[in-house]
mmCIF file of C-alpha atoms and ligand atoms in Angstrom:
data_model
loop_
_atom_site.group_PDB
_atom_site.id
_atom_site.type_symbol
_atom_site.label_atom_id
_atom_site.label_comp_id
_atom_site.label_asym_id
_atom_site.label_seq_id
_atom_site.Cartn_x
_atom_site.Cartn_y
_atom_site.Cartn_z
ATOM 1 C CA UNK A 6 -50.306 -155.944 -132.431
ATOM 2 C CA UNK A 7 -48.906 -153.683 -135.810
ATOM 3 C CA UNK A 8 -45.765 -152.979 -135.389
ATOM 4 C CA UNK A 9 -44.150 -149.531 -136.728
ATOM 5 C CA UNK A 10 -41.815 -149.343 -139.631
ATOM 6 C CA UNK A 11 -38.897 -147.399 -140.424
ATOM 7 C CA UNK A 12 -38.382 -146.121 -143.917
ATOM 8 C CA UNK A 13 -35.060 -146.028 -144.964
ATOM 9 C CA UNK A 14 -33.028 -143.484 -147.751
ATOM 10 C CA UNK A 15 -33.133 -146.112 -150.079
ATOM 11 C CA UNK A 16 -36.751 -146.328 -150.229
ATOM 12 C CA UNK A 17 -37.688 -149.931 -148.582
ATOM 13 C CA UNK A 18 -38.732 -150.398 -145.379
ATOM 14 C CA UNK A 19 -37.892 -152.055 -142.104
ATOM 15 C CA UNK A 20 -40.443 -152.955 -139.213
ATOM 16 C CA UNK A 21 -39.196 -151.476 -136.273
ATOM 17 C CA UNK A 22 -38.994 -154.268 -134.126
ATOM 18 C CA UNK A 23 -37.228 -157.751 -134.276
ATOM 19 C CA UNK A 24 -35.288 -160.426 -132.894
ATOM 20 C CA UNK A 25 -31.784 -160.882 -132.686
ATOM 21 C CA UNK A 26 -30.258 -164.014 -132.672
ATOM 22 C CA UNK A 27 -26.880 -163.247 -130.997
ATOM 23 C CA UNK A 28 -26.000 -166.256 -128.542
ATOM 24 C CA UNK A 29 -28.791 -168.020 -129.815
ATOM 25 C CA UNK A 30 -27.290 -171.917 -129.990
ATOM 26 C CA UNK A 31 -27.518 -172.909 -133.502
ATOM 27 C CA UNK A 32 -29.373 -176.367 -132.751
ATOM 28 C CA UNK A 33 -32.229 -174.045 -130.835
ATOM 29 C CA UNK A 34 -32.227 -171.341 -133.698
ATOM 30 C CA UNK A 35 -34.577 -173.030 -135.882
ATOM 31 C CA UNK A 36 -37.430 -173.203 -133.349
ATOM 32 C CA UNK A 37 -36.704 -169.514 -131.610
ATOM 33 C CA UNK A 38 -36.986 -168.225 -134.850
ATOM 34 C CA UNK A 39 -40.334 -170.117 -136.028
ATOM 35 C CA UNK A 40 -41.785 -169.332 -132.117
ATOM 36 C CA UNK A 41 -40.908 -165.757 -132.599
ATOM 37 C CA UNK A 42 -42.725 -165.883 -136.378
ATOM 38 C CA UNK A 43 -45.311 -167.180 -134.855
ATOM 39 C CA UNK A 44 -46.233 -164.627 -132.353
ATOM 40 C CA UNK A 45 -45.703 -161.918 -134.936
ATOM 41 C CA UNK A 46 -42.087 -161.149 -135.613
ATOM 42 C CA UNK A 47 -41.169 -160.702 -139.239
ATOM 43 C CA UNK A 48 -37.848 -159.207 -138.839
ATOM 44 C CA UNK A 49 -34.764 -161.466 -137.893
ATOM 45 C CA UNK A 50 -31.064 -160.279 -137.040
ATOM 46 C CA UNK A 51 -28.221 -162.750 -137.528
ATOM 47 C CA UNK A 52 -25.031 -162.762 -138.527
ATOM 48 C CA UNK A 53 -22.400 -165.304 -140.004
ATOM 49 C CA UNK A 54 -20.500 -164.914 -136.904
ATOM 50 C CA UNK A 55 -23.059 -166.308 -134.962
ATOM 51 C CA UNK A 56 -22.807 -169.512 -137.194
ATOM 52 C CA UNK A 57 -27.106 -169.879 -136.688
ATOM 53 C CA UNK A 58 -27.427 -168.802 -140.124
ATOM 54 C CA UNK A 59 -28.687 -172.395 -140.915
ATOM 55 C CA UNK A 60 -31.181 -172.314 -137.963
ATOM 56 C CA UNK A 61 -33.050 -168.956 -139.347
ATOM 57 C CA UNK A 62 -33.346 -170.714 -142.768
ATOM 58 C CA UNK A 63 -34.711 -173.456 -141.086
ATOM 59 C CA UNK A 64 -36.926 -171.542 -139.102
ATOM 60 C CA UNK A 65 -38.579 -169.391 -141.595
ATOM 61 C CA UNK A 66 -39.091 -172.746 -143.762
ATOM 62 C CA UNK A 67 -40.993 -174.028 -141.081
ATOM 63 C CA UNK A 68 -43.185 -171.279 -139.984
ATOM 64 C CA UNK A 69 -44.166 -170.368 -143.268
ATOM 65 C CA UNK A 70 -44.599 -166.906 -143.228
ATOM 66 C CA UNK A 71 -44.514 -165.382 -146.878
ATOM 67 C CA UNK A 72 -40.804 -164.239 -148.099
ATOM 68 C CA UNK A 73 -42.237 -160.447 -148.933
ATOM 69 C CA UNK A 74 -43.714 -160.262 -145.274
ATOM 70 C CA UNK A 75 -40.073 -160.990 -144.124
ATOM 71 C CA UNK A 76 -37.185 -158.889 -143.287
ATOM 72 C CA UNK A 77 -33.637 -160.977 -142.917
ATOM 73 C CA UNK A 78 -30.810 -159.084 -141.918
ATOM 74 C CA UNK A 79 -26.721 -160.773 -141.616
ATOM 75 C CA UNK A 80 -23.380 -159.325 -141.076
ATOM 76 C CA UNK A 81 -20.314 -160.183 -142.742
ATOM 77 C CA UNK A 82 -17.502 -162.219 -140.758
ATOM 78 C CA UNK A 83 -14.501 -160.306 -139.571
ATOM 79 C CA UNK A 84 -12.826 -162.757 -141.364
ATOM 80 C CA UNK A 85 -13.761 -161.869 -144.513
ATOM 81 C CA UNK A 86 -13.259 -157.860 -145.124
ATOM 82 C CA UNK A 87 -10.855 -158.714 -148.390
ATOM 83 C CA UNK A 88 -13.383 -157.972 -151.055
ATOM 84 C CA UNK A 89 -12.923 -161.604 -152.982
ATOM 85 C CA UNK A 90 -13.562 -163.387 -149.596
ATOM 86 C CA UNK A 91 -16.880 -161.116 -149.134
ATOM 87 C CA UNK A 92 -18.277 -161.925 -151.845
ATOM 88 C CA UNK A 93 -17.761 -165.623 -151.713
ATOM 89 C CA UNK A 94 -18.972 -165.532 -148.022
ATOM 90 C CA UNK A 95 -22.279 -163.564 -149.111
ATOM 91 C CA UNK A 96 -23.404 -166.399 -151.126
ATOM 92 C CA UNK A 97 -22.647 -168.617 -148.574
ATOM 93 C CA UNK A 98 -25.301 -167.040 -146.410
ATOM 94 C CA UNK A 99 -27.639 -166.901 -148.967
ATOM 95 C CA UNK A 100 -27.253 -170.489 -149.122
ATOM 96 C CA UNK A 101 -27.579 -171.267 -145.731
ATOM 97 C CA UNK A 102 -30.597 -168.796 -144.988
ATOM 98 C CA UNK A 103 -32.183 -170.482 -148.311
ATOM 99 C CA UNK A 104 -32.593 -167.127 -149.938
ATOM 100 C CA UNK A 105 -31.767 -166.199 -152.831
ATOM 101 C CA UNK A 106 -32.083 -162.757 -152.039
ATOM 102 C CA UNK A 107 -31.074 -160.680 -148.101
ATOM 103 C CA UNK A 108 -33.002 -157.642 -147.088
ATOM 104 C CA UNK A 109 -30.370 -156.153 -145.647
ATOM 105 C CA UNK A 110 -26.695 -156.966 -145.347
ATOM 106 C CA UNK A 111 -24.000 -155.292 -143.074
ATOM 107 C CA UNK A 112 -20.547 -155.062 -142.729
ATOM 108 C CA UNK A 113 -20.368 -156.259 -138.446
ATOM 109 C CA UNK A 114 -17.104 -154.196 -137.620
ATOM 110 C CA UNK A 115 -15.196 -151.762 -139.273
ATOM 111 C CA UNK A 116 -11.689 -153.326 -137.985
ATOM 112 C CA UNK A 117 -9.800 -149.753 -138.172
ATOM 113 C CA UNK A 118 -6.776 -151.954 -137.008
ATOM 114 C CA UNK A 119 -6.848 -154.391 -138.923
ATOM 115 C CA UNK A 120 -6.865 -155.139 -143.168
ATOM 116 C CA UNK A 121 -4.516 -151.714 -143.360
ATOM 117 C CA UNK A 122 -7.755 -149.944 -142.232
ATOM 118 C CA UNK A 123 -9.450 -150.654 -144.994
ATOM 119 C CA UNK A 124 -13.238 -151.124 -144.809
ATOM 120 C CA UNK A 125 -13.296 -148.891 -148.074
ATOM 121 C CA UNK A 126 -12.696 -151.992 -150.490
ATOM 122 C CA UNK A 127 -14.983 -154.282 -148.445
ATOM 123 C CA UNK A 128 -18.203 -151.714 -148.456
ATOM 124 C CA UNK A 129 -17.462 -151.091 -151.999
ATOM 125 C CA UNK A 130 -17.859 -154.932 -152.461
ATOM 126 C CA UNK A 131 -21.169 -155.355 -150.375
ATOM 127 C CA UNK A 132 -22.843 -152.558 -153.027
ATOM 128 C CA UNK A 133 -21.876 -155.089 -155.815
ATOM 129 C CA UNK A 134 -24.575 -157.453 -153.807
ATOM 130 C CA UNK A 135 -26.954 -154.512 -154.217
ATOM 131 C CA UNK A 136 -26.315 -153.946 -157.882
ATOM 132 C CA UNK A 137 -26.710 -157.516 -158.880
ATOM 133 C CA UNK A 138 -30.315 -157.617 -156.929
ATOM 134 C CA UNK A 139 -28.961 -160.040 -154.216
ATOM 135 C CA UNK A 140 -29.187 -157.678 -151.281
ATOM 136 C CA UNK A 141 -32.163 -155.071 -151.562
ATOM 137 C CA UNK A 142 -29.994 -152.776 -148.840
ATOM 138 C CA UNK A 143 -26.735 -152.521 -147.035
ATOM 139 C CA UNK A 144 -25.586 -150.757 -143.959
ATOM 140 C CA UNK A 145 -23.178 -151.085 -141.737
ATOM 141 C CA UNK A 146 -22.621 -152.030 -137.993
ATOM 142 C CA UNK A 147 -19.994 -150.139 -135.554
ATOM 143 C CA UNK A 148 -19.319 -147.671 -137.281
ATOM 144 C CA UNK A 149 -17.969 -144.319 -135.409
ATOM 145 C CA UNK A 150 -18.582 -141.239 -136.739
ATOM 146 C CA UNK A 151 -15.159 -140.931 -138.732
ATOM 147 C CA UNK A 152 -15.830 -144.602 -140.499
ATOM 148 C CA UNK A 153 -18.887 -143.049 -141.755
ATOM 149 C CA UNK A 154 -17.586 -139.809 -143.216
ATOM 150 C CA UNK A 155 -14.961 -142.162 -144.662
ATOM 151 C CA UNK A 156 -17.032 -145.081 -146.704
ATOM 152 C CA UNK A 157 -19.704 -142.076 -147.360
ATOM 153 C CA UNK A 158 -16.748 -139.324 -148.516
ATOM 154 C CA UNK A 159 -14.627 -142.055 -150.509
ATOM 155 C CA UNK A 160 -17.767 -144.088 -152.032
ATOM 156 C CA UNK A 161 -20.958 -141.948 -152.090
ATOM 157 C CA UNK A 162 -22.530 -145.037 -151.196
ATOM 158 C CA UNK A 163 -24.832 -144.424 -147.980
ATOM 159 C CA UNK A 164 -25.505 -146.919 -145.750
ATOM 160 C CA UNK A 165 -28.742 -147.271 -144.680
ATOM 161 C CA UNK A 166 -28.366 -147.887 -141.419
ATOM 162 C CA UNK A 167 -25.661 -148.552 -139.008
ATOM 163 C CA UNK A 168 -26.505 -150.830 -136.116
ATOM 164 C CA UNK A 169 -24.375 -150.009 -132.819
ATOM 165 C CA UNK A 170 -24.834 -150.427 -129.047
ATOM 166 C CA UNK A 171 -27.325 -148.408 -127.669
ATOM 167 C CA UNK A 172 -29.119 -149.078 -124.398
ATOM 168 C CA UNK A 173 -29.900 -146.640 -121.310
ATOM 169 C CA UNK A 174 -26.760 -147.193 -119.848
ATOM 170 C CA UNK A 175 -25.143 -146.215 -123.074
ATOM 171 C CA UNK A 176 -26.734 -143.525 -125.117
ATOM 172 C CA UNK A 177 -24.449 -143.740 -128.103
ATOM 173 C CA UNK A 178 -25.004 -139.598 -128.959
ATOM 174 C CA UNK A 179 -22.225 -138.984 -131.128
ATOM 175 C CA UNK A 180 -22.628 -141.900 -133.142
ATOM 176 C CA UNK A 181 -26.683 -141.528 -133.592
ATOM 177 C CA UNK A 182 -25.819 -137.807 -134.466
ATOM 178 C CA UNK A 183 -23.794 -138.578 -137.283
ATOM 179 C CA UNK A 184 -26.121 -141.225 -138.486
ATOM 180 C CA UNK A 185 -28.818 -138.533 -138.677
ATOM 181 C CA UNK A 186 -26.344 -136.009 -140.551
ATOM 182 C CA UNK A 187 -26.113 -138.990 -142.995
ATOM 183 C CA UNK A 188 -29.688 -140.061 -143.000
ATOM 184 C CA UNK A 189 -28.635 -142.980 -142.010
ATOM 185 C CA UNK A 190 -31.047 -144.685 -139.373
ATOM 186 C CA UNK A 191 -29.719 -146.235 -135.969
ATOM 187 C CA UNK A 192 -30.227 -149.819 -134.939
ATOM 188 C CA UNK A 193 -29.814 -150.184 -131.278
ATOM 189 C CA UNK A 194 -28.133 -153.867 -130.169
ATOM 190 C CA UNK A 195 -28.033 -155.106 -126.929
ATOM 191 C CA UNK A 196 -31.401 -152.554 -126.638
ATOM 192 C CA UNK A 197 -31.877 -153.754 -123.259
ATOM 193 C CA UNK A 198 -28.347 -154.049 -121.765
ATOM 194 C CA UNK A 199 -28.239 -157.530 -122.139
ATOM 195 C CA UNK A 200 -30.829 -157.930 -119.018
ATOM 196 C CA UNK A 201 -28.973 -155.597 -117.113
ATOM 197 C CA UNK A 202 -31.561 -152.811 -117.141
ATOM 198 C CA UNK A 203 -33.969 -154.724 -114.421
ATOM 199 C CA UNK A 204 -32.562 -153.730 -111.740
ATOM 200 C CA UNK A 205 -32.922 -150.409 -111.875
ATOM 201 C CA UNK A 206 -34.917 -148.274 -109.520
ATOM 202 C CA UNK A 207 -35.746 -145.399 -111.866
ATOM 203 C CA UNK A 208 -36.681 -148.030 -114.789
ATOM 204 C CA UNK A 209 -38.998 -149.950 -112.143
ATOM 205 C CA UNK A 210 -41.124 -146.845 -111.072
ATOM 206 C CA UNK A 211 -41.866 -145.848 -114.839
ATOM 207 C CA UNK A 212 -42.863 -149.415 -115.176
ATOM 208 C CA UNK A 213 -44.796 -149.501 -112.595
ATOM 209 C CA UNK A 214 -46.844 -145.871 -113.446
ATOM 210 C CA UNK A 215 -47.567 -147.268 -116.855
ATOM 211 C CA UNK A 216 -48.464 -150.768 -115.848
ATOM 212 C CA UNK A 217 -45.793 -152.623 -118.120
ATOM 213 C CA UNK A 218 -42.588 -154.524 -117.500
ATOM 214 C CA UNK A 219 -38.813 -152.729 -117.271
ATOM 215 C CA UNK A 220 -37.816 -154.445 -120.359
ATOM 216 C CA UNK A 221 -41.228 -152.887 -122.860
ATOM 217 C CA UNK A 222 -40.594 -149.681 -120.894
ATOM 218 C CA UNK A 223 -37.091 -149.727 -122.436
ATOM 219 C CA UNK A 224 -38.209 -151.037 -125.884
ATOM 220 C CA UNK A 225 -40.271 -148.447 -126.140
ATOM 221 C CA UNK A 226 -38.054 -145.600 -125.030
ATOM 222 C CA UNK A 227 -35.896 -146.559 -128.210
ATOM 223 C CA UNK A 228 -38.880 -146.782 -130.615
ATOM 224 C CA UNK A 229 -39.875 -142.906 -129.247
ATOM 225 C CA UNK A 230 -36.356 -142.193 -130.048
ATOM 226 C CA UNK A 231 -36.759 -143.769 -133.515
ATOM 227 C CA UNK A 232 -34.459 -146.442 -133.392
ATOM 228 C CA UNK A 233 -34.888 -149.635 -134.496
ATOM 229 C CA UNK A 234 -34.475 -152.729 -132.195
ATOM 230 C CA UNK A 235 -34.015 -156.735 -131.646
ATOM 231 C CA UNK A 236 -33.848 -158.041 -128.385
ATOM 232 C CA UNK A 237 -32.438 -161.236 -128.095
ATOM 233 C CA UNK A 238 -34.297 -163.885 -126.172
ATOM 234 C CA UNK A 239 -34.795 -167.737 -126.295
ATOM 235 C CA UNK A 240 -38.257 -168.192 -124.501
ATOM 236 C CA UNK A 241 -41.570 -167.648 -126.271
ATOM 237 C CA UNK A 242 -43.255 -165.866 -122.813
ATOM 238 C CA UNK A 243 -40.527 -162.662 -123.523
ATOM 239 C CA UNK A 244 -40.989 -163.006 -126.853
ATOM 240 C CA UNK A 245 -44.394 -162.256 -126.580
ATOM 241 C CA UNK A 246 -43.590 -159.081 -123.989
ATOM 242 C CA UNK A 247 -41.053 -157.359 -125.940
ATOM 243 C CA UNK A 248 -43.474 -157.405 -129.227
ATOM 244 C CA UNK A 249 -46.445 -156.164 -126.674
ATOM 245 C CA UNK A 250 -45.002 -152.600 -126.751
ATOM 246 C CA UNK A 251 -47.115 -150.720 -129.444
ATOM 247 C CA UNK A 252 -49.935 -149.840 -127.225
ATOM 248 C CA UNK A 253 -48.832 -147.641 -124.661
ATOM 249 C CA UNK A 254 -46.696 -144.178 -124.863
ATOM 250 C CA UNK A 255 -43.882 -142.773 -122.773
ATOM 251 C CA UNK A 256 -44.514 -139.108 -121.675
ATOM 252 C CA UNK A 257 -41.731 -136.845 -122.376
ATOM 253 C CA UNK A 258 -40.685 -136.925 -118.494
ATOM 254 C CA UNK A 259 -40.585 -140.097 -118.891
ATOM 255 C CA UNK A 260 -38.229 -139.961 -121.677
ATOM 256 C CA UNK A 261 -36.090 -137.535 -120.073
ATOM 257 C CA UNK A 262 -35.620 -139.837 -117.166
ATOM 258 C CA UNK A 263 -34.679 -142.182 -118.912
ATOM 259 C CA UNK A 264 -32.155 -140.197 -120.659
ATOM 260 C CA UNK A 265 -30.083 -139.193 -117.317
ATOM 261 C CA UNK A 266 -28.960 -142.681 -116.986
ATOM 262 C CA UNK A 267 -26.705 -142.455 -119.704
ATOM 263 C CA UNK A 268 -23.006 -143.183 -118.043
ATOM 264 C CA UNK A 269 -21.167 -142.340 -121.466
ATOM 265 C CA UNK A 270 -18.423 -144.304 -122.069
ATOM 266 C CA UNK A 271 -18.872 -146.338 -118.542
ATOM 267 C CA UNK A 272 -22.024 -147.405 -119.825
ATOM 268 C CA UNK A 273 -20.935 -149.728 -122.890
ATOM 269 C CA UNK A 274 -21.176 -153.134 -122.302
ATOM 270 C CA UNK A 275 -19.506 -154.450 -125.339
ATOM 271 C CA UNK A 276 -16.116 -153.494 -127.072
ATOM 272 C CA UNK A 277 -14.905 -150.143 -128.566
ATOM 273 C CA UNK A 278 -15.191 -150.171 -132.393
ATOM 274 C CA UNK A 279 -12.397 -148.411 -132.330
ATOM 275 C CA UNK A 280 -9.909 -150.971 -131.192
ATOM 276 C CA UNK A 281 -11.911 -153.622 -131.525
ATOM 277 C CA UNK A 282 -9.692 -156.375 -133.606
ATOM 278 C CA UNK A 283 -11.344 -159.949 -133.120
ATOM 279 C CA UNK A 284 -10.519 -161.459 -136.303
ATOM 280 C CA UNK A 285 -12.279 -165.856 -135.809
ATOM 281 C CA UNK A 286 -9.665 -168.522 -137.427
HETATM 282 P P1 LIG B 18 -29.951 -157.345 -125.544
HETATM 283 O O1 LIG B 18 -30.226 -156.395 -124.792
HETATM 284 O O2 LIG B 18 -31.157 -158.090 -126.500
HETATM 285 O O3 LIG B 18 -30.673 -158.375 -124.128
HETATM 286 C C1 LIG B 18 -30.433 -160.158 -124.101
HETATM 287 C C2 LIG B 18 -30.860 -160.587 -122.930
HETATM 288 O O4 LIG B 18 -31.627 -160.102 -122.109
HETATM 289 C C3 LIG B 18 -30.408 -162.078 -122.663
HETATM 290 O O5 LIG B 18 -30.111 -162.684 -121.518
HETATM 291 C C4 LIG B 18 -32.245 -161.998 -122.626
HETATM 292 O O6 LIG B 18 -32.187 -163.583 -122.260
HETATM 293 C C5 LIG B 18 -32.680 -161.199 -121.374
HETATM 294 N N1 LIG B 18 -34.037 -161.185 -121.854
HETATM 295 C C6 LIG B 18 -34.415 -160.738 -123.128
HETATM 296 N N2 LIG B 18 -35.739 -160.247 -122.852
HETATM 297 C C7 LIG B 18 -35.822 -160.215 -121.563
HETATM 298 C C8 LIG B 18 -37.359 -159.493 -120.974
HETATM 299 N N3 LIG B 18 -38.335 -159.740 -121.329
HETATM 300 N N4 LIG B 18 -37.166 -159.786 -119.476
HETATM 301 C C9 LIG B 18 -36.179 -160.173 -119.152
HETATM 302 N N5 LIG B 18 -34.356 -160.423 -119.980
HETATM 303 C C10 LIG B 18 -34.774 -160.391 -120.940
HETATM 304 O O7 LIG B 18 -28.666 -158.030 -125.835
HETATM 305 P P2 LIG B 18 -28.163 -158.931 -126.934
HETATM 306 O O8 LIG B 18 -26.502 -158.437 -126.637
HETATM 307 O O9 LIG B 18 -28.644 -159.893 -127.409
HETATM 308 O O10 LIG B 18 -28.669 -158.041 -128.431
HETATM 309 C C11 LIG B 18 -29.591 -158.095 -128.821
HETATM 310 C C12 LIG B 18 -29.351 -158.299 -130.880
HETATM 311 O O11 LIG B 18 -28.538 -157.390 -130.940
HETATM 312 C C13 LIG B 18 -28.335 -159.514 -130.462
HETATM 313 O O12 LIG B 18 -29.374 -160.457 -130.938
HETATM 314 C C14 LIG B 18 -27.828 -159.206 -132.141
HETATM 315 O O13 LIG B 18 -28.957 -159.535 -133.055
HETATM 316 C C15 LIG B 18 -27.932 -157.549 -132.026
HETATM 317 N N6 LIG B 18 -26.043 -157.534 -131.959
HETATM 318 C C16 LIG B 18 -25.482 -157.111 -132.318
HETATM 319 C C17 LIG B 18 -23.955 -156.477 -132.303
HETATM 320 C C18 LIG B 18 -23.194 -156.180 -133.595
HETATM 321 O O14 LIG B 18 -21.985 -156.257 -132.983
HETATM 322 N N7 LIG B 18 -23.720 -156.025 -134.589
HETATM 323 C C19 LIG B 18 -23.493 -156.930 -130.579
HETATM 324 C C20 LIG B 18 -24.635 -157.151 -130.076
HETATM 325 C C21 LIG B 18 -25.745 -157.910 -130.552
HETATM 326 P P3 LIG B 18 -32.988 -164.617 -122.428
HETATM 327 O O15 LIG B 18 -32.605 -164.950 -123.851
HETATM 328 O O16 LIG B 18 -32.613 -165.677 -121.576
HETATM 329 O O17 LIG B 18 -34.686 -164.288 -122.376
#
């Protein structure tokens, strides 16, 4: 199975499908990552706040895949937006992951109501990590169009990706459009709506028609829209199922039917980035 890749505006390429490890318990993470790499995954999405970067590092070591074949993403903990904190904890992430360079590092949340609304100095700090060679690329997560406009305007540094909630029940089209306008690729978090897609009748019909599972249909929909996905699972059978999405195509009608499931703001499962202000102790 060959995973499609996307070329980012800085010239690097990223596997369009990976494995997300949010809510994978730290003690299980090495096993989960090693199994995913054995299945064929080469892209892992973690974060400081998931508290499992060390497990990701151990899984990478155990699998023995060549470093250049891997694509590893992590994200800045909400507690460390001040530039000096960001500089310190970025190095700690690399140590936990056992890497001297990370492929992609993101601001996890903009936190516009915290830190005097200043996520711009945080973004400038991340740009230093590219300059010193410790991050190949940098991006953002949960940035609304106004947040994106602001960092680009004030720094001239354009994120390669914006990782935001997107699934059939929440298309997040305004953010996807803002991303396109800036040449930023959308990464769709909770691509399976955290498992909630399983009960939908329209998706069930498309699964029957294509001979695929509902999860495979939804992942295919994301891929054909051009977004990057990293469904989370701890189960190896589901890792295989979610990986097996490159041998079929949805028709335009099927894509449109899935598009009609968008419930706008009511379809959101996670917090609204304009008001989210969680800062861990
Ligand atoms: P997902 O949409 O990936 O759904 C995960 C859930 O679906 C789990 O309960 C999993 O269960 C289940 N599942 C996975 N595969 C299948 C399958 N084939 N059939 C049936 N059920 C399945 O949700 P996440 O919220 O985990 O999002 C994915 C990734 O996105 C995260 O791991 C993280 O990397 C990223 N993310 C980023 C955020 C951000 O703020 N930047 C916020 C949230 C997520 P099980 O494990 O039991 O298989």
